[in-house]
């Protein structure tokens, strides 16, 4: 099994969250937090439009839910699985939450902070650096985003 294959089921759940964001006209990005036993303890989708909240990114929503479920802000032993490379805010949040691993589908050349524009999660000056796995269902995630933005650019 490839190193990314084990994360396909969780990424499918994150993609389901991303598709659900379309109902509120939010950018289709989804995330799940999985504990060490493989149980989803947090789910999130972009909610900036739905909640008029600039921090309503899928990753932040999922991390908040996971912390509430676990009753602790430290998410040690958990993995954050997200459909798009996190931005600087979300990369900072996942470092501060102490997740063990970040898994994401596709890179974000315009705002990515895990290798594209910045590399917040691997900055040696920070006290926590999660493992990073990339490319899980990247084509499917990219297609969803491209379709969303093509539709929005053609709308009157």
PDB file of C-alpha atoms in Angstrom:
ATOM      1  CA  UNK A   1       0.000   0.000   0.000  1.00  0.00           C
ATOM      2  CA  UNK A   2       1.319   3.465  -0.854  1.00  0.00           C
ATOM      3  CA  UNK A   3       1.871   5.900   2.021  1.00  0.00           C
ATOM      4  CA  UNK A   4      -1.083   7.964   0.840  1.00  0.00           C
ATOM      5  CA  UNK A   5      -3.551   5.096   0.295  1.00  0.00           C
ATOM      6  CA  UNK A   6      -4.347   4.723   3.982  1.00  0.00           C
ATOM      7  CA  UNK A   7      -5.691   8.295   4.004  1.00  0.00           C
ATOM      8  CA  UNK A   8      -8.115   7.873   1.077  1.00  0.00           C
ATOM      9  CA  UNK A   9     -11.190   7.041   3.241  1.00  0.00           C
ATOM     10  CA  UNK A  10     -10.653  10.083   5.474  1.00  0.00           C
ATOM     11  CA  UNK A  11     -10.047  12.287   2.425  1.00  0.00           C
ATOM     12  CA  UNK A  12     -13.313  11.051   0.910  1.00  0.00           C
ATOM     13  CA  UNK A  13     -15.057  12.254   4.078  1.00  0.00           C
ATOM     14  CA  UNK A  14     -13.278  15.606   3.784  1.00  0.00           C
ATOM     15  CA  UNK A  15     -14.428  15.832   0.151  1.00  0.00           C
ATOM     16  CA  UNK A  16     -18.011  15.173   1.306  1.00  0.00           C
ATOM     17  CA  UNK A  17     -17.634  18.126   3.674  1.00  0.00           C
ATOM     18  CA  UNK A  18     -16.266  20.229   0.811  1.00  0.00           C
ATOM     19  CA  UNK A  19     -19.268  19.414  -1.361  1.00  0.00           C
ATOM     20  CA  UNK A  20     -21.598  20.338   1.504  1.00  0.00           C
ATOM     21  CA  UNK A  21     -20.008  23.817   1.574  1.00  0.00           C
ATOM     22  CA  UNK A  22     -21.476  24.433  -1.869  1.00  0.00           C
ATOM     23  CA  UNK A  23     -24.958  24.696  -0.321  1.00  0.00           C
ATOM     24  CA  UNK A  24     -23.918  27.937   1.401  1.00  0.00           C
ATOM     25  CA  UNK A  25     -21.943  29.230  -1.589  1.00  0.00           C
ATOM     26  CA  UNK A  26     -18.707  28.769   0.328  1.00  0.00           C
ATOM     27  CA  UNK A  27     -15.499  27.671  -1.391  1.00  0.00           C
ATOM     28  CA  UNK A  28     -15.649  23.840  -1.366  1.00  0.00           C
ATOM     29  CA  UNK A  29     -12.956  22.964   1.134  1.00  0.00           C
ATOM     30  CA  UNK A  30     -13.536  20.254   3.712  1.00  0.00           C
ATOM     31  CA  UNK A  31     -11.618  18.796   6.616  1.00  0.00           C
ATOM     32  CA  UNK A  32     -11.815  16.004   9.150  1.00  0.00           C
ATOM     33  CA  UNK A  33      -9.788  15.284  12.268  1.00  0.00           C
ATOM     34  CA  UNK A  34      -9.087  11.593  12.822  1.00  0.00           C
ATOM     35  CA  UNK A  35      -7.868  10.209  16.150  1.00  0.00           C
ATOM     36  CA  UNK A  36      -5.180   7.542  16.568  1.00  0.00           C
ATOM     37  CA  UNK A  37      -7.815   4.794  16.223  1.00  0.00           C
ATOM     38  CA  UNK A  38      -9.039   6.173  12.891  1.00  0.00           C
ATOM     39  CA  UNK A  39     -12.254   7.611  14.332  1.00  0.00           C
ATOM     40  CA  UNK A  40     -13.392  10.983  12.984  1.00  0.00           C
ATOM     41  CA  UNK A  41     -13.598  13.329  15.986  1.00  0.00           C
ATOM     42  CA  UNK A  42     -14.060  16.589  14.103  1.00  0.00           C
ATOM     43  CA  UNK A  43     -15.562  17.722  10.816  1.00  0.00           C
ATOM     44  CA  UNK A  44     -15.482  21.043   9.093  1.00  0.00           C
ATOM     45  CA  UNK A  45     -16.242  22.816   5.866  1.00  0.00           C
ATOM     46  CA  UNK A  46     -15.690  26.386   4.837  1.00  0.00           C
ATOM     47  CA  UNK A  47     -18.293  28.562   6.562  1.00  0.00           C
ATOM     48  CA  UNK A  48     -17.036  32.085   5.856  1.00  0.00           C
ATOM     49  CA  UNK A  49     -20.068  32.997   3.748  1.00  0.00           C
ATOM     50  CA  UNK A  50     -22.573  31.030   5.837  1.00  0.00           C
ATOM     51  CA  UNK A  51     -21.449  32.564   9.147  1.00  0.00           C
ATOM     52  CA  UNK A  52     -19.952  35.876   7.912  1.00  0.00           C
ATOM     53  CA  UNK A  53     -16.818  34.724   9.757  1.00  0.00           C
ATOM     54  CA  UNK A  54     -13.354  35.354   8.306  1.00  0.00           C
ATOM     55  CA  UNK A  55     -11.982  32.518  10.480  1.00  0.00           C
ATOM     56  CA  UNK A  56     -14.636  30.054   9.258  1.00  0.00           C
ATOM     57  CA  UNK A  57     -12.140  27.901   7.362  1.00  0.00           C
ATOM     58  CA  UNK A  58     -12.730  24.140   7.184  1.00  0.00           C
ATOM     59  CA  UNK A  59      -9.593  23.354   9.188  1.00  0.00           C
ATOM     60  CA  UNK A  60     -10.458  25.714  12.049  1.00  0.00           C
ATOM     61  CA  UNK A  61     -14.037  24.398  12.205  1.00  0.00           C
ATOM     62  CA  UNK A  62     -12.794  20.778  12.309  1.00  0.00           C
ATOM     63  CA  UNK A  63     -10.101  21.508  14.914  1.00  0.00           C
ATOM     64  CA  UNK A  64     -12.634  23.289  17.149  1.00  0.00           C
ATOM     65  CA  UNK A  65     -15.052  20.372  16.940  1.00  0.00           C
ATOM     66  CA  UNK A  66     -12.319  17.821  17.651  1.00  0.00           C
ATOM     67  CA  UNK A  67     -11.142  19.796  20.697  1.00  0.00           C
ATOM     68  CA  UNK A  68     -14.722  19.980  21.992  1.00  0.00           C
ATOM     69  CA  UNK A  69     -15.243  16.234  21.479  1.00  0.00           C
ATOM     70  CA  UNK A  70     -11.972  15.388  23.203  1.00  0.00           C
ATOM     71  CA  UNK A  71     -12.379  18.018  25.894  1.00  0.00           C
ATOM     72  CA  UNK A  72      -8.876  19.358  25.328  1.00  0.00           C
ATOM     73  CA  UNK A  73      -7.194  21.766  22.943  1.00  0.00           C
ATOM     74  CA  UNK A  74      -4.163  19.499  22.506  1.00  0.00           C
ATOM     75  CA  UNK A  75      -4.991  17.128  19.669  1.00  0.00           C
ATOM     76  CA  UNK A  76      -1.955  14.900  20.139  1.00  0.00           C
ATOM     77  CA  UNK A  77      -2.405  11.599  18.339  1.00  0.00           C
ATOM     78  CA  UNK A  78      -4.732  13.148  15.761  1.00  0.00           C
ATOM     79  CA  UNK A  79      -4.435  13.775  12.032  1.00  0.00           C
ATOM     80  CA  UNK A  80      -5.991  16.715  10.201  1.00  0.00           C
ATOM     81  CA  UNK A  81      -7.133  15.700   6.705  1.00  0.00           C
ATOM     82  CA  UNK A  82      -8.073  18.578   4.388  1.00  0.00           C
ATOM     83  CA  UNK A  83      -8.860  18.963   0.704  1.00  0.00           C
ATOM     84  CA  UNK A  84      -6.562  21.962   0.102  1.00  0.00           C
ATOM     85  CA  UNK A  85      -3.195  23.053   1.462  1.00  0.00           C
ATOM     86  CA  UNK A  86      -3.841  25.176   4.566  1.00  0.00           C
ATOM     87  CA  UNK A  87      -3.371  28.958   4.584  1.00  0.00           C
ATOM     88  CA  UNK A  88      -1.178  30.696   7.170  1.00  0.00           C
ATOM     89  CA  UNK A  89      -4.013  30.972   9.715  1.00  0.00           C
ATOM     90  CA  UNK A  90      -4.930  27.310   9.434  1.00  0.00           C
ATOM     91  CA  UNK A  91      -1.309  26.144   9.375  1.00  0.00           C
ATOM     92  CA  UNK A  92      -0.738  28.099  12.573  1.00  0.00           C
ATOM     93  CA  UNK A  93      -3.874  26.634  14.149  1.00  0.00           C
ATOM     94  CA  UNK A  94      -2.862  23.063  13.394  1.00  0.00           C
ATOM     95  CA  UNK A  95       0.631  23.629  14.803  1.00  0.00           C
ATOM     96  CA  UNK A  96      -0.837  25.177  17.964  1.00  0.00           C
ATOM     97  CA  UNK A  97      -3.324  22.311  18.343  1.00  0.00           C
ATOM     98  CA  UNK A  98      -0.412  19.820  18.345  1.00  0.00           C
ATOM     99  CA  UNK A  99      -1.861  17.465  15.727  1.00  0.00           C
ATOM    100  CA  UNK A 100       0.616  14.728  14.841  1.00  0.00           C
ATOM    101  CA  UNK A 101      -0.012  14.784  11.119  1.00  0.00           C
ATOM    102  CA  UNK A 102      -1.440  16.897   8.321  1.00  0.00           C
ATOM    103  CA  UNK A 103      -2.768  15.209   5.193  1.00  0.00           C
ATOM    104  CA  UNK A 104      -3.920  17.368   2.301  1.00  0.00           C
ATOM    105  CA  UNK A 105      -5.040  16.801  -1.271  1.00  0.00           C
ATOM    106  CA  UNK A 106      -3.749  19.607  -3.466  1.00  0.00           C
ATOM    107  CA  UNK A 107      -1.404  22.530  -3.156  1.00  0.00           C
ATOM    108  CA  UNK A 108      -2.631  26.136  -3.113  1.00  0.00           C
ATOM    109  CA  UNK A 109      -0.213  28.258  -5.130  1.00  0.00           C
ATOM    110  CA  UNK A 110      -1.991  31.482  -4.123  1.00  0.00           C
ATOM    111  CA  UNK A 111      -2.265  31.105  -0.338  1.00  0.00           C
ATOM    112  CA  UNK A 112      -0.682  27.811   0.733  1.00  0.00           C
ATOM    113  CA  UNK A 113       1.421  27.806   3.898  1.00  0.00           C
ATOM    114  CA  UNK A 114       2.675  24.210   3.842  1.00  0.00           C
ATOM    115  CA  UNK A 115       5.178  24.496   1.022  1.00  0.00           C
ATOM    116  CA  UNK A 116       3.646  26.690  -1.683  1.00  0.00           C
ATOM    117  CA  UNK A 117       4.174  30.256  -0.459  1.00  0.00           C
ATOM    118  CA  UNK A 118       5.352  29.560   3.070  1.00  0.00           C
ATOM    119  CA  UNK A 119       6.109  26.471   5.117  1.00  0.00           C
ATOM    120  CA  UNK A 120       4.726  27.292   8.535  1.00  0.00           C
ATOM    121  CA  UNK A 121       4.359  23.706   9.757  1.00  0.00           C
ATOM    122  CA  UNK A 122       7.997  22.795   9.150  1.00  0.00           C
ATOM    123  CA  UNK A 123       9.543  25.991  10.521  1.00  0.00           C
ATOM    124  CA  UNK A 124      12.308  24.846  12.868  1.00  0.00           C
ATOM    125  CA  UNK A 125      11.720  27.845  15.137  1.00  0.00           C
ATOM    126  CA  UNK A 126       8.367  26.421  16.241  1.00  0.00           C
ATOM    127  CA  UNK A 127       8.044  23.933  19.067  1.00  0.00           C
ATOM    128  CA  UNK A 128       5.824  21.512  17.129  1.00  0.00           C
ATOM    129  CA  UNK A 129       6.166  20.244  13.575  1.00  0.00           C
ATOM    130  CA  UNK A 130       3.588  17.712  12.354  1.00  0.00           C
ATOM    131  CA  UNK A 131       4.300  15.095   9.724  1.00  0.00           C
ATOM    132  CA  UNK A 132       2.958  16.167   6.295  1.00  0.00           C
ATOM    133  CA  UNK A 133       1.407  13.891   3.654  1.00  0.00           C
ATOM    134  CA  UNK A 134       0.342  15.433   0.337  1.00  0.00           C
ATOM    135  CA  UNK A 135      -1.429  14.455  -2.859  1.00  0.00           C
ATOM    136  CA  UNK A 136      -4.239  12.268  -1.476  1.00  0.00           C
ATOM    137  CA  UNK A 137      -7.078  12.470  -4.045  1.00  0.00           C
ATOM    138  CA  UNK A 138      -5.529  15.675  -5.359  1.00  0.00           C
ATOM    139  CA  UNK A 139      -7.184  15.434  -8.798  1.00  0.00           C
ATOM    140  CA  UNK A 140     -10.649  15.064  -7.294  1.00  0.00           C
ATOM    141  CA  UNK A 141     -10.155  18.000  -4.944  1.00  0.00           C
ATOM    142  CA  UNK A 142      -8.676  20.194  -7.689  1.00  0.00           C
ATOM    143  CA  UNK A 143     -11.573  19.410 -10.022  1.00  0.00           C
ATOM    144  CA  UNK A 144     -14.114  20.422  -7.378  1.00  0.00           C
ATOM    145  CA  UNK A 145     -12.356  23.747  -6.811  1.00  0.00           C
ATOM    146  CA  UNK A 146     -11.870  24.449 -10.527  1.00  0.00           C
ATOM    147  CA  UNK A 147     -15.552  23.793 -11.222  1.00  0.00           C
ATOM    148  CA  UNK A 148     -16.598  26.087  -8.364  1.00  0.00           C
ATOM    149  CA  UNK A 149     -14.437  28.984  -9.521  1.00  0.00           C
ATOM    150  CA  UNK A 150     -15.310  28.527 -13.200  1.00  0.00           C
ATOM    151  CA  UNK A 151     -18.997  28.783 -12.267  1.00  0.00           C
ATOM    152  CA  UNK A 152     -18.418  31.874 -10.121  1.00  0.00           C
ATOM    153  CA  UNK A 153     -16.337  33.644 -12.753  1.00  0.00           C
ATOM    154  CA  UNK A 154     -19.027  33.103 -15.391  1.00  0.00           C
ATOM    155  CA  UNK A 155     -21.895  34.255 -13.130  1.00  0.00           C
ATOM    156  CA  UNK A 156     -23.256  37.751 -13.852  1.00  0.00           C
TER     157      UNK A 156
END
